[in-house]
mmCIF file of C-alpha atoms in Angstrom:
data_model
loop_
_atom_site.group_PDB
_atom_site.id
_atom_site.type_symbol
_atom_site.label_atom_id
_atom_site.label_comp_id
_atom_site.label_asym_id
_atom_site.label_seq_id
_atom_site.Cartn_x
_atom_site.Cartn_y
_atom_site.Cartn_z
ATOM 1 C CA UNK F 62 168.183 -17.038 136.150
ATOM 2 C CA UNK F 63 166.162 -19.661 137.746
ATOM 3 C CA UNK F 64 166.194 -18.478 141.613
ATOM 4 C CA UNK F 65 163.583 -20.837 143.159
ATOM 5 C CA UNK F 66 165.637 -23.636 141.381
ATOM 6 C CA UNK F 67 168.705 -22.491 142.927
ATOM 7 C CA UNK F 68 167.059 -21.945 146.560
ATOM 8 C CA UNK F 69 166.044 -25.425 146.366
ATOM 9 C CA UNK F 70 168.970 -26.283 146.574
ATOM 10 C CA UNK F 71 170.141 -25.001 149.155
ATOM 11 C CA UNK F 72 170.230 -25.857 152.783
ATOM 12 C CA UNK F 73 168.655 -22.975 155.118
ATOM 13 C CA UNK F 74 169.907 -23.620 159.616
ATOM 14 C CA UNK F 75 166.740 -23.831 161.469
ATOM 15 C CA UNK F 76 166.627 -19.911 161.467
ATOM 16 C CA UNK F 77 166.975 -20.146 158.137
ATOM 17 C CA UNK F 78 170.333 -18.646 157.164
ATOM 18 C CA UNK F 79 173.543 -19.567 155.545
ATOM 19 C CA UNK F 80 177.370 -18.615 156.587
ATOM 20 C CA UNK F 81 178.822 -16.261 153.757
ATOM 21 C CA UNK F 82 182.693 -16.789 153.203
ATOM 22 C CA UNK F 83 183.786 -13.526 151.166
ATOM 23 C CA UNK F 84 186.647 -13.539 149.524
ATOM 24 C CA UNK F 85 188.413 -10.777 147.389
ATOM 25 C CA UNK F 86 189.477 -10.913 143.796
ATOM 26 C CA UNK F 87 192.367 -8.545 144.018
ATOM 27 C CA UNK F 88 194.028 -10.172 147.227
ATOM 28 C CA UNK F 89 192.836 -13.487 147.032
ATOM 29 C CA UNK F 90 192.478 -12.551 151.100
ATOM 30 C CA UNK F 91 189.273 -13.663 153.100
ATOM 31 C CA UNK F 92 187.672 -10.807 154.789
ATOM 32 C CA UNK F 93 184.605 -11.463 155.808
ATOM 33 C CA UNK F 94 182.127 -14.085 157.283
ATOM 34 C CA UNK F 95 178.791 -13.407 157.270
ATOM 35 C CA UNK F 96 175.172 -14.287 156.795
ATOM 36 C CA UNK F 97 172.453 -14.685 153.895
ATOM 37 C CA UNK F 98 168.364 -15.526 154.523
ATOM 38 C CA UNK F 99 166.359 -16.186 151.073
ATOM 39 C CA UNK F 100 166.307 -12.483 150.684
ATOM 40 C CA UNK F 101 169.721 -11.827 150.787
ATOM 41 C CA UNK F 102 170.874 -14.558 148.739
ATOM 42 C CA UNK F 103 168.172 -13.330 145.881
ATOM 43 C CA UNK F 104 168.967 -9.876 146.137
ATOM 44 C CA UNK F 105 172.423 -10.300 145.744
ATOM 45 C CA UNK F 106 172.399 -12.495 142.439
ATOM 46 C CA UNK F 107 169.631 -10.191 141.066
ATOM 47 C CA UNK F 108 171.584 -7.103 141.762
ATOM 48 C CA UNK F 109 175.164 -8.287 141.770
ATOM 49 C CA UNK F 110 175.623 -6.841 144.802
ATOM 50 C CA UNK F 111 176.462 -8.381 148.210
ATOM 51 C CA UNK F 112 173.476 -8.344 150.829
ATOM 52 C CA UNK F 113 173.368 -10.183 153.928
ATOM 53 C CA UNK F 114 171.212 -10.843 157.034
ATOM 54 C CA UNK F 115 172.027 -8.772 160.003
ATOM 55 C CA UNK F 116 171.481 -11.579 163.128
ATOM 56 C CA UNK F 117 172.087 -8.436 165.590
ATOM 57 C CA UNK F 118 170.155 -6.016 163.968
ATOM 58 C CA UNK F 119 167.450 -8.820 162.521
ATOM 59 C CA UNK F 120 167.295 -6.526 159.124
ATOM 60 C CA UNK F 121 168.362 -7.177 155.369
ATOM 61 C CA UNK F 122 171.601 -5.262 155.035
ATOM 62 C CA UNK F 123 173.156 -4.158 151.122
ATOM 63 C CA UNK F 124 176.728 -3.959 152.055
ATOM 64 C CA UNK F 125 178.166 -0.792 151.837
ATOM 65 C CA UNK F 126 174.557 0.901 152.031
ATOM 66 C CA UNK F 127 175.981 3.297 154.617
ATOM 67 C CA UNK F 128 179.721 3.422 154.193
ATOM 68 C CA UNK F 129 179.336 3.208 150.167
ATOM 69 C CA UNK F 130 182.037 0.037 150.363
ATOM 70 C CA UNK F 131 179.855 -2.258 148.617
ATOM 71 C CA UNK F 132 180.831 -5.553 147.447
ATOM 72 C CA UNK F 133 180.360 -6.737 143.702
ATOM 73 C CA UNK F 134 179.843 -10.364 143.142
ATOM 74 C CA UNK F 135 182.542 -12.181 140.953
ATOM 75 C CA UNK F 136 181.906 -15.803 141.303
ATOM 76 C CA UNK F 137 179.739 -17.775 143.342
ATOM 77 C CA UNK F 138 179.992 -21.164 144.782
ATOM 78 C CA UNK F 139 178.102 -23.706 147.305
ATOM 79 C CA UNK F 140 179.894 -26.483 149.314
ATOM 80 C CA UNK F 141 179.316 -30.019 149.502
ATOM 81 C CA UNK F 142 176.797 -29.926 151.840
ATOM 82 C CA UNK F 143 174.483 -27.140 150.204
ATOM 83 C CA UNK F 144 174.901 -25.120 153.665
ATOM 84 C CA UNK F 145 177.873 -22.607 153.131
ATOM 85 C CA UNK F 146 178.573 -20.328 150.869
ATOM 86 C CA UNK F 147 182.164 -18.491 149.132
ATOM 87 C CA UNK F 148 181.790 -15.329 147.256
ATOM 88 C CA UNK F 149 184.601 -14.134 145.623
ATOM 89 C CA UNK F 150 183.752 -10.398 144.908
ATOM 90 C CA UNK F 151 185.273 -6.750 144.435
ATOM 91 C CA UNK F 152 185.559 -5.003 147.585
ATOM 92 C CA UNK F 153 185.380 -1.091 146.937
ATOM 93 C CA UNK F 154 188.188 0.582 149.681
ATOM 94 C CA UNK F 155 187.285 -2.447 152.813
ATOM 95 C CA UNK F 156 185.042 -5.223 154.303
ATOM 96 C CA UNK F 157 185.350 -4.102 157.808
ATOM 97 C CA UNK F 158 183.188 -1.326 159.594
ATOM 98 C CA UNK F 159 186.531 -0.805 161.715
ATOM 99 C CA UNK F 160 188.101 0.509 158.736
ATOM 100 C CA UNK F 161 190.538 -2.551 157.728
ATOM 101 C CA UNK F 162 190.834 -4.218 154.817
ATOM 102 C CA UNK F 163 189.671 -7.650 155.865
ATOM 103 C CA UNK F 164 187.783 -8.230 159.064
ATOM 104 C CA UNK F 165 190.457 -10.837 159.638
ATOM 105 C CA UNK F 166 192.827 -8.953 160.955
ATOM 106 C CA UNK F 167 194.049 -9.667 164.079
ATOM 107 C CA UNK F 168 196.583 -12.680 164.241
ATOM 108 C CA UNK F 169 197.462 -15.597 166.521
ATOM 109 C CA UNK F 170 200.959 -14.661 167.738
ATOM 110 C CA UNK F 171 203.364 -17.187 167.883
ATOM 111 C CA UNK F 172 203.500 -17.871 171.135
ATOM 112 C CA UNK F 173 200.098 -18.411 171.124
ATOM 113 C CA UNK F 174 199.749 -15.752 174.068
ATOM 114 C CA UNK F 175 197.247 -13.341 171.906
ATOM 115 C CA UNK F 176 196.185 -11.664 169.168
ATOM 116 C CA UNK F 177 198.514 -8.936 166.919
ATOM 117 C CA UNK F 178 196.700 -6.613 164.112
ATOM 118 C CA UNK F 179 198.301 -7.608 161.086
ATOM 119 C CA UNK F 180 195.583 -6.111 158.788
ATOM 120 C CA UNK F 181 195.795 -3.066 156.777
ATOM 121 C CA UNK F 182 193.796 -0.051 157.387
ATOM 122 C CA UNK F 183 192.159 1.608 154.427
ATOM 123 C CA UNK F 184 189.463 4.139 155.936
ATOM 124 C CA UNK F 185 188.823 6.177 158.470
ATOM 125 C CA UNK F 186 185.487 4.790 159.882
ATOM 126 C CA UNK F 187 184.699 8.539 161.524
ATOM 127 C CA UNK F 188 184.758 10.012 158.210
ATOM 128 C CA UNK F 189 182.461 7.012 156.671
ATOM 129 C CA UNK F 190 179.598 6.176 159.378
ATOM 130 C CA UNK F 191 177.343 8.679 159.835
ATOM 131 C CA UNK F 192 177.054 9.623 163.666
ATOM 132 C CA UNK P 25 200.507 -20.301 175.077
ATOM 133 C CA UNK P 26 197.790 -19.351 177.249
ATOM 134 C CA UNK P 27 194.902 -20.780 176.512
ATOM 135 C CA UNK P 28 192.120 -19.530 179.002
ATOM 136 C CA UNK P 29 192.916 -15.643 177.838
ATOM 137 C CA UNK P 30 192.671 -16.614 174.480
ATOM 138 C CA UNK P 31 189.424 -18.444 174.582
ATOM 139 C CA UNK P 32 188.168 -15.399 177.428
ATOM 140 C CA UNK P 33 188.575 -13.271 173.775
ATOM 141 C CA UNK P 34 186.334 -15.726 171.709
ATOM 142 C CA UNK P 35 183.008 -15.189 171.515
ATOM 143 C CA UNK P 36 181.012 -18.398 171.432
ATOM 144 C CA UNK P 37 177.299 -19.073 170.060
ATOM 145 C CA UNK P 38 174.549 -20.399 171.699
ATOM 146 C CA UNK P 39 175.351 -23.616 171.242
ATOM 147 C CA UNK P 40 178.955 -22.872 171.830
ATOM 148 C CA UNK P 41 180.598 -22.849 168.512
ATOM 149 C CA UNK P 42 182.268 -20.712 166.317
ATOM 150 C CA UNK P 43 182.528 -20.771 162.225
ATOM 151 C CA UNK P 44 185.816 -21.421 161.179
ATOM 152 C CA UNK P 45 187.079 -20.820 157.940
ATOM 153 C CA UNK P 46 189.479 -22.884 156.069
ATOM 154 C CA UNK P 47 191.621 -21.322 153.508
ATOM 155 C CA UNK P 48 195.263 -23.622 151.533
ATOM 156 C CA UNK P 49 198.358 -21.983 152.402
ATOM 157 C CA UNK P 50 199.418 -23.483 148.670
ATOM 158 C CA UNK P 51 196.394 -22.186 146.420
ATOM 159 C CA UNK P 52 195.013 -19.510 148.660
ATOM 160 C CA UNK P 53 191.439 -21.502 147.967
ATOM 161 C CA UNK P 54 188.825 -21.314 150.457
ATOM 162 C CA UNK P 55 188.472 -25.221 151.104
ATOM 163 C CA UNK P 56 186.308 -25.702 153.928
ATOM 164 C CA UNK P 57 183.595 -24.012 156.473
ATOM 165 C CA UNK P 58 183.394 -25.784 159.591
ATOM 166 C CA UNK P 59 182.299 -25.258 163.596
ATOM 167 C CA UNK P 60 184.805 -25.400 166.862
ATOM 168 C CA UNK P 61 183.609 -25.349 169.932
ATOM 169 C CA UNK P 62 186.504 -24.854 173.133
ATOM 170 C CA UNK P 63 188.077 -28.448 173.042
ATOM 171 C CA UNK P 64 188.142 -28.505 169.449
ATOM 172 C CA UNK P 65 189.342 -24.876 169.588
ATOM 173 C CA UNK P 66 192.327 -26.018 172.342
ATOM 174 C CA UNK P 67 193.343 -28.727 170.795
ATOM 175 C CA UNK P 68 194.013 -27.392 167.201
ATOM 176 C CA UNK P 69 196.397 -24.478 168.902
ATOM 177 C CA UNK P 70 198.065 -27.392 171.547
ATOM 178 C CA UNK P 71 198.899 -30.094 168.242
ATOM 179 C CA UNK P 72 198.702 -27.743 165.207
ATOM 180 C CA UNK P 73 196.405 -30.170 163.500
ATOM 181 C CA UNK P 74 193.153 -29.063 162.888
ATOM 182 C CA UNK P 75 190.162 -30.015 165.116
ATOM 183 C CA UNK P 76 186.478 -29.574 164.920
ATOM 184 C CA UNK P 77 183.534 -29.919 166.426
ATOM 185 C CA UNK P 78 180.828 -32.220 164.138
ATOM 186 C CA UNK P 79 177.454 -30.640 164.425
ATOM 187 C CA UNK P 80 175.885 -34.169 162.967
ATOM 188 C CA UNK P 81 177.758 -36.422 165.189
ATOM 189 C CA UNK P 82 177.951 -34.359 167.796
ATOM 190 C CA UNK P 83 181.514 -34.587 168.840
ATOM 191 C CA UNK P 84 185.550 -33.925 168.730
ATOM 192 C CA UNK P 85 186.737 -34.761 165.506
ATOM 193 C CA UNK P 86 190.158 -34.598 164.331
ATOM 194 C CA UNK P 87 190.443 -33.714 160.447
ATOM 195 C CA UNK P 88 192.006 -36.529 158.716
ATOM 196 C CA UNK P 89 191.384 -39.263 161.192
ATOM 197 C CA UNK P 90 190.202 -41.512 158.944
ATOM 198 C CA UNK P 91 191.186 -40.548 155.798
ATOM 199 C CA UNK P 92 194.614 -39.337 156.797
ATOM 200 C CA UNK P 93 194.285 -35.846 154.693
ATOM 201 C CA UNK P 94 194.846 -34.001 157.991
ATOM 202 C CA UNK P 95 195.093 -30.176 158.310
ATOM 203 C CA UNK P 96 198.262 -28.535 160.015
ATOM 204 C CA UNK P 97 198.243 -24.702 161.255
ATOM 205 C CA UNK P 98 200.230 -22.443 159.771
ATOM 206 C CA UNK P 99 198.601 -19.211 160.808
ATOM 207 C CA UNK P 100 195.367 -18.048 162.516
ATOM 208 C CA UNK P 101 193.181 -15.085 162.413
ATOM 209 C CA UNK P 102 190.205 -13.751 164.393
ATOM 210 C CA UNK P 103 187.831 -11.163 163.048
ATOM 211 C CA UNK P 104 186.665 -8.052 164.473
ATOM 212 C CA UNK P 105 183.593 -9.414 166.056
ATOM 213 C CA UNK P 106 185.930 -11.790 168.187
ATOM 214 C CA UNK P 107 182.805 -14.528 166.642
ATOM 215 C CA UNK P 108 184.976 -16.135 163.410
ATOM 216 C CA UNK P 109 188.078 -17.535 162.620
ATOM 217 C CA UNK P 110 190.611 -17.777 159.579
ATOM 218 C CA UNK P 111 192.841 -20.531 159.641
ATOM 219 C CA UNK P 112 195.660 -20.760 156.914
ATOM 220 C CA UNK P 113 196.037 -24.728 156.426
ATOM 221 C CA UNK P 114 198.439 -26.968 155.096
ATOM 222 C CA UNK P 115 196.193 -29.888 153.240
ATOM 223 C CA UNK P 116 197.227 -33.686 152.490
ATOM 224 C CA UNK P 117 195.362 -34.307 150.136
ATOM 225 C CA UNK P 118 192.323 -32.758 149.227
ATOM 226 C CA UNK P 119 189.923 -31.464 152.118
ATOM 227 C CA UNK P 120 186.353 -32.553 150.981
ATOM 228 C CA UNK P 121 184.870 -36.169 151.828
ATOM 229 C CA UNK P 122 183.901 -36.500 148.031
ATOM 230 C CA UNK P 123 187.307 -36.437 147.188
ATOM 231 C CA UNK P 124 187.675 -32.788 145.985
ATOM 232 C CA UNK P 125 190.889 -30.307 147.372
ATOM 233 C CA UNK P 126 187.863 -27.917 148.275
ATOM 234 C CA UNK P 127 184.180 -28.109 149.336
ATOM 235 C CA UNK P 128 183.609 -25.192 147.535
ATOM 236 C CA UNK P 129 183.762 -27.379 144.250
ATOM 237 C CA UNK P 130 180.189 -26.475 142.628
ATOM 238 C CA UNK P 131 179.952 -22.658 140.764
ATOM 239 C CA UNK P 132 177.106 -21.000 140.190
ATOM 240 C CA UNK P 133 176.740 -20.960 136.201
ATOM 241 C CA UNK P 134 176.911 -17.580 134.256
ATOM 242 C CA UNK P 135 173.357 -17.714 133.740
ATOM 243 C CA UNK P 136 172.339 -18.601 137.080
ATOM 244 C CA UNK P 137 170.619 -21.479 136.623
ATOM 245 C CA UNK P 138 172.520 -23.640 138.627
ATOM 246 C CA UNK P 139 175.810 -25.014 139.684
ATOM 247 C CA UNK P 140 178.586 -26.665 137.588
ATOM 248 C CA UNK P 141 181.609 -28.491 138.873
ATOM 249 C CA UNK P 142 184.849 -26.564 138.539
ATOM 250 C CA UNK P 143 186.689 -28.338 141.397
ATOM 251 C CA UNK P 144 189.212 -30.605 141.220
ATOM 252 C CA UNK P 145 189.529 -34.554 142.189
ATOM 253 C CA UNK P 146 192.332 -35.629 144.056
ATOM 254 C CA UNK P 147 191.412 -38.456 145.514
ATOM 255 C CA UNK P 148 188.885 -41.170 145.660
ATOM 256 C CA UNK P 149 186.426 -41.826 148.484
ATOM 257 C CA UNK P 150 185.975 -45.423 148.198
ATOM 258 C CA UNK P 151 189.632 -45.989 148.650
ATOM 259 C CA UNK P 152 190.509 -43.460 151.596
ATOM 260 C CA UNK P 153 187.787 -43.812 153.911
ATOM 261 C CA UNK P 154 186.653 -47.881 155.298
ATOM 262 C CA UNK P 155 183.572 -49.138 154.639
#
Protein backbone atom coordinates (compact mmCIF):
# COMPACT_ATOMS: atom_id res chain seq x y z
CA UNK A 1 0.00 0.00 0.00
CA UNK A 2 1.33 3.26 -1.03
CA UNK A 3 -1.07 5.81 1.00
CA UNK A 4 0.71 9.17 0.43
CA UNK A 5 0.64 8.12 -3.33
CA UNK A 6 -2.93 7.56 -3.20
CA UNK A 7 -3.71 10.90 -1.09
CA UNK A 8 -2.02 12.69 -3.75
CA UNK A 9 -4.31 12.01 -5.66
CA UNK A 10 -6.95 13.01 -4.35
CA UNK A 11 -8.82 16.23 -4.18
CA UNK A 12 -9.46 17.48 -0.41
CA UNK A 13 -12.79 20.82 -0.31
CA UNK A 14 -11.20 23.71 1.30
CA UNK A 15 -11.96 22.04 4.76
CA UNK A 16 -10.37 19.35 3.54
CA UNK A 17 -12.88 16.51 3.21
CA UNK A 18 -14.39 14.28 0.65
CA UNK A 19 -18.26 13.09 0.17
CA UNK A 20 -18.40 9.20 0.88
CA UNK A 21 -21.11 7.36 -1.33
CA UNK A 22 -21.59 3.85 0.53
CA UNK A 23 -23.00 1.35 -1.10
CA UNK A 24 -23.86 -2.29 0.02
CA UNK A 25 -22.73 -5.54 -1.48
CA UNK A 26 -25.70 -7.61 -0.55
CA UNK A 27 -28.44 -5.04 -1.82
CA UNK A 28 -26.65 -3.25 -4.27
CA UNK A 29 -28.79 -0.27 -2.24
CA UNK A 30 -27.05 3.15 -1.36
CA UNK A 31 -27.31 3.91 2.24
CA UNK A 32 -25.24 6.30 3.20
CA UNK A 33 -23.47 9.66 2.33
CA UNK A 34 -20.92 10.75 4.30
CA UNK A 35 -17.54 12.28 4.91
CA UNK A 36 -13.67 11.29 4.93
CA UNK A 37 -10.53 13.87 6.05
CA UNK A 38 -6.88 12.26 5.40
CA UNK A 39 -7.44 10.35 8.55
CA UNK A 40 -10.39 8.71 7.74
CA UNK A 41 -9.61 7.79 4.34
CA UNK A 42 -6.13 6.12 5.78
CA UNK A 43 -7.67 4.47 8.53
CA UNK A 44 -10.15 2.90 6.63
CA UNK A 45 -7.84 1.24 3.86
CA UNK A 46 -5.36 0.30 6.66
CA UNK A 47 -8.00 -1.32 8.72
CA UNK A 48 -10.63 -2.29 6.21
CA UNK A 49 -12.98 -0.71 8.07
CA UNK A 50 -15.19 2.32 7.27
CA UNK A 51 -14.22 5.64 9.23
CA UNK A 52 -15.42 8.96 8.48
CA UNK A 53 -15.23 12.62 9.61
CA UNK A 54 -17.97 13.73 11.86
CA UNK A 55 -18.62 17.68 10.45
CA UNK A 56 -21.15 18.00 13.59
CA UNK A 57 -19.23 16.46 16.07
CA UNK A 58 -15.64 17.68 14.37
CA UNK A 59 -14.16 14.04 15.54
CA UNK A 60 -12.82 10.89 13.55
CA UNK A 61 -15.68 8.42 13.79
CA UNK A 62 -15.04 4.18 13.09
CA UNK A 63 -18.48 3.33 12.03
CA UNK A 64 -20.21 1.17 14.13
CA UNK A 65 -17.77 2.10 17.16
CA UNK A 66 -20.87 2.51 19.33
CA UNK A 67 -23.68 0.54 17.78
CA UNK A 68 -21.12 -2.40 16.70
CA UNK A 69 -22.72 -1.99 12.87
CA UNK A 70 -19.49 -1.46 11.31
CA UNK A 71 -18.92 -1.35 7.73
CA UNK A 72 -16.23 -3.62 5.91
CA UNK A 73 -14.71 -2.26 2.82
CA UNK A 74 -15.29 -4.33 -0.45
CA UNK A 75 -14.18 -2.20 -3.26
CA UNK A 76 -13.11 1.19 -3.55
CA UNK A 77 -13.36 3.72 -6.23
CA UNK A 78 -12.65 7.63 -7.00
CA UNK A 79 -14.59 9.69 -9.64
CA UNK A 80 -13.45 11.63 -12.43
CA UNK A 81 -12.71 14.50 -10.70
CA UNK A 82 -10.56 12.96 -7.74
CA UNK A 83 -13.24 14.65 -5.24
CA UNK A 84 -15.90 11.87 -4.42
CA UNK A 85 -15.72 8.78 -3.32
CA UNK A 86 -18.08 5.09 -3.66
CA UNK A 87 -17.44 2.37 -1.24
CA UNK A 88 -19.08 -0.63 -1.79
CA UNK A 89 -18.83 -2.48 1.63
CA UNK A 90 -20.60 -5.09 4.06
CA UNK A 91 -22.93 -3.47 6.29
CA UNK A 92 -23.29 -5.62 9.60
CA UNK A 93 -27.43 -5.35 10.62
CA UNK A 94 -27.75 -1.16 9.17
CA UNK A 95 -26.14 2.19 8.07
CA UNK A 96 -28.56 4.35 9.84
CA UNK A 97 -28.40 5.46 13.62
CA UNK A 98 -32.37 5.52 13.24
CA UNK A 99 -32.30 1.92 12.96
CA UNK A 100 -33.04 1.43 9.02
CA UNK A 101 -31.32 -0.28 6.68
CA UNK A 102 -30.20 2.55 4.45
CA UNK A 103 -30.30 6.14 5.56
CA UNK A 104 -32.20 6.61 2.33
CA UNK A 105 -35.25 5.84 3.33
CA UNK A 106 -37.79 8.13 3.02
CA UNK A 107 -39.27 8.51 -0.61
CA UNK A 108 -40.58 11.23 -2.92
CA UNK A 109 -44.28 10.32 -3.23
CA UNK A 110 -45.75 10.54 -6.39
CA UNK A 111 -47.49 13.36 -6.20
CA UNK A 112 -44.61 15.02 -5.26
CA UNK A 113 -46.53 16.34 -2.03
CA UNK A 114 -43.85 14.62 0.54
CA UNK A 115 -41.86 12.15 1.73
CA UNK A 116 -43.11 8.19 2.55
CA UNK A 117 -40.62 5.70 4.60
CA UNK A 118 -40.04 3.06 2.27
CA UNK A 119 -36.92 1.72 4.10
CA UNK A 120 -36.66 -1.30 6.14
CA UNK A 121 -36.04 -1.30 9.76
CA UNK A 122 -33.46 -3.69 11.11
CA UNK A 123 -32.66 -2.47 14.83
CA UNK A 124 -33.98 -1.08 17.53
CA UNK A 125 -31.75 2.05 18.07
CA UNK A 126 -32.84 2.04 22.10
CA UNK A 127 -31.39 -1.26 22.49
CA UNK A 128 -28.04 -0.21 20.42
CA UNK A 129 -27.02 3.51 21.59
CA UNK A 130 -26.00 3.73 24.82
CA UNK A 131 -28.07 6.48 26.77
CA UNK B 1 -46.69 18.82 -6.04
CA UNK B 2 -45.89 21.27 -3.52
CA UNK B 3 -42.84 22.52 -3.77
CA UNK B 4 -42.23 25.12 -0.87
CA UNK B 5 -43.09 22.16 1.88
CA UNK B 6 -40.84 20.02 0.26
CA UNK B 7 -37.88 22.26 0.03
CA UNK B 8 -39.09 23.72 3.95
CA UNK B 9 -37.88 19.71 4.69
CA UNK B 10 -34.40 20.08 2.93
CA UNK B 11 -31.73 21.09 4.73
CA UNK B 12 -29.37 23.27 2.73
CA UNK B 13 -25.47 24.03 3.32
CA UNK B 14 -23.85 27.07 3.74
CA UNK B 15 -23.55 27.78 0.48
CA UNK B 16 -26.94 26.40 -0.21
CA UNK B 17 -26.46 23.07 -1.74
CA UNK B 18 -27.08 19.69 -1.14
CA UNK B 19 -25.03 16.35 -2.37
CA UNK B 20 -26.98 14.42 -4.57
CA UNK B 21 -26.36 11.05 -5.42
CA UNK B 22 -26.82 9.46 -8.70
CA UNK B 23 -27.49 5.84 -8.90
CA UNK B 24 -28.85 3.75 -12.93
CA UNK B 25 -32.18 2.43 -12.55
CA UNK B 26 -30.67 -0.33 -15.28
CA UNK B 27 -27.28 -1.42 -13.48
CA UNK B 28 -27.97 -0.23 -9.99
CA UNK B 29 -24.27 1.59 -10.43
CA UNK B 30 -23.56 4.59 -8.53
CA UNK B 31 -22.77 6.96 -11.62
CA UNK B 32 -22.47 10.33 -10.41
CA UNK B 33 -22.04 12.75 -7.14
CA UNK B 34 -23.19 16.09 -7.79
CA UNK B 35 -24.61 19.50 -5.83
CA UNK B 36 -28.39 21.11 -6.14
CA UNK B 37 -29.12 24.03 -4.79
CA UNK B 38 -33.32 25.14 -4.72
CA UNK B 39 -33.75 25.98 -8.53
CA UNK B 40 -31.82 23.12 -9.55
CA UNK B 41 -33.67 21.14 -6.84
CA UNK B 42 -37.33 22.58 -8.36
CA UNK B 43 -36.71 22.11 -11.54
CA UNK B 44 -35.58 18.39 -11.60
CA UNK B 45 -39.08 17.46 -9.60
CA UNK B 46 -41.23 20.14 -12.14
CA UNK B 47 -39.50 18.35 -15.70
CA UNK B 48 -38.20 14.99 -14.37
CA UNK B 49 -34.88 15.66 -15.98
CA UNK B 50 -32.16 16.05 -13.83
CA UNK B 51 -30.75 19.49 -12.84
CA UNK B 52 -27.77 20.69 -10.98
CA UNK B 53 -26.14 23.27 -9.66
CA UNK B 54 -22.20 23.60 -11.15
CA UNK B 55 -19.97 24.55 -8.30
CA UNK B 56 -17.13 25.59 -11.11
CA UNK B 57 -19.37 27.56 -13.27
CA UNK B 58 -21.40 28.65 -10.86
CA UNK B 59 -24.80 28.08 -12.27
CA UNK B 60 -28.15 26.01 -13.39
CA UNK B 61 -27.16 23.32 -15.45
CA UNK B 62 -29.32 20.88 -17.03
CA UNK B 63 -27.61 17.28 -17.40
CA UNK B 64 -27.31 16.48 -20.95
CA UNK B 65 -27.56 19.91 -22.43
CA UNK B 66 -24.89 19.60 -24.49
CA UNK B 67 -24.17 16.27 -24.88
CA UNK B 68 -27.75 15.09 -24.98
CA UNK B 69 -27.10 12.03 -22.35
CA UNK B 70 -29.76 13.61 -20.11
CA UNK B 71 -30.98 12.08 -16.80
CA UNK B 72 -34.83 11.39 -16.23
CA UNK B 73 -36.33 10.71 -12.56
CA UNK B 74 -37.62 7.70 -11.80
CA UNK B 75 -37.59 7.79 -8.04
CA UNK B 76 -36.16 10.00 -5.24
CA UNK B 77 -34.99 9.54 -1.78
CA UNK B 78 -33.96 11.78 1.14
CA UNK B 79 -31.88 10.57 4.02
CA UNK B 80 -32.40 10.83 7.59
CA UNK B 81 -30.48 13.97 8.09
CA UNK B 82 -33.02 15.73 5.61
CA UNK B 83 -29.05 17.01 4.11
CA UNK B 84 -28.68 14.23 0.97
CA UNK B 85 -30.44 12.92 -1.75
CA UNK B 86 -30.77 9.54 -3.80
CA UNK B 87 -32.00 9.86 -7.11
CA UNK B 88 -32.74 6.61 -9.19
CA UNK B 89 -31.91 7.80 -12.93
CA UNK B 90 -32.63 6.72 -16.23
CA UNK B 91 -29.16 7.46 -18.33
CA UNK B 92 -28.75 8.10 -22.27
CA UNK B 93 -25.82 7.28 -22.65
CA UNK B 94 -23.20 7.15 -20.28
CA UNK B 95 -23.13 9.89 -17.40
CA UNK B 96 -19.39 10.96 -17.17
CA UNK B 97 -17.86 13.84 -19.49
CA UNK B 98 -14.93 11.37 -20.37
CA UNK B 99 -17.23 9.25 -21.94
CA UNK B 100 -17.67 6.54 -19.23
CA UNK B 101 -21.57 5.21 -18.03
CA UNK B 102 -20.14 6.15 -14.46
CA UNK B 103 -17.71 8.62 -12.83
CA UNK B 104 -16.90 6.15 -10.52
CA UNK B 105 -14.75 4.43 -13.35
CA UNK B 106 -11.17 4.25 -11.50
CA UNK B 107 -10.80 1.19 -8.57
CA UNK B 108 -8.55 1.20 -6.09
CA UNK B 109 -6.08 -1.83 -6.95
CA UNK B 110 -5.90 -4.93 -4.58
CA UNK B 111 -2.71 -3.79 -3.36
CA UNK B 112 -3.52 -0.32 -2.84
CA UNK B 113 -1.25 1.30 -4.76
CA UNK B 114 -3.41 3.04 -6.90
CA UNK B 115 -6.34 3.10 -9.19
CA UNK B 116 -7.08 0.99 -12.33
CA UNK B 117 -9.82 1.55 -14.83
CA UNK B 118 -12.68 -0.92 -14.58
CA UNK B 119 -15.34 1.36 -16.14
CA UNK B 120 -16.78 1.15 -19.21
CA UNK B 121 -16.70 3.52 -22.53
CA UNK B 122 -19.75 4.30 -24.14
CA UNK B 123 -19.19 7.08 -25.84
CA UNK B 124 -16.63 9.44 -27.12
CA UNK B 125 -16.04 13.01 -25.94
CA UNK B 126 -14.73 14.55 -28.96
CA UNK B 127 -17.81 13.62 -30.85
CA UNK B 128 -20.69 14.49 -28.24
CA UNK B 129 -19.68 17.62 -26.81
CA UNK B 130 -18.63 20.98 -29.53
CA UNK B 131 -15.50 22.30 -29.52
Amino acid sequence: MDINKILSQIRFDDKGLVPVVVQSVETKEVIMLAYMNAEAFSKTLTSGKMHYYSRSRQKLWLKGEESGNIQEVKEMYIDCDNDAFLFIVEQKSGACHTGYYSCFYQKLNDNKEGFIITGKKVFTPEEVYKK
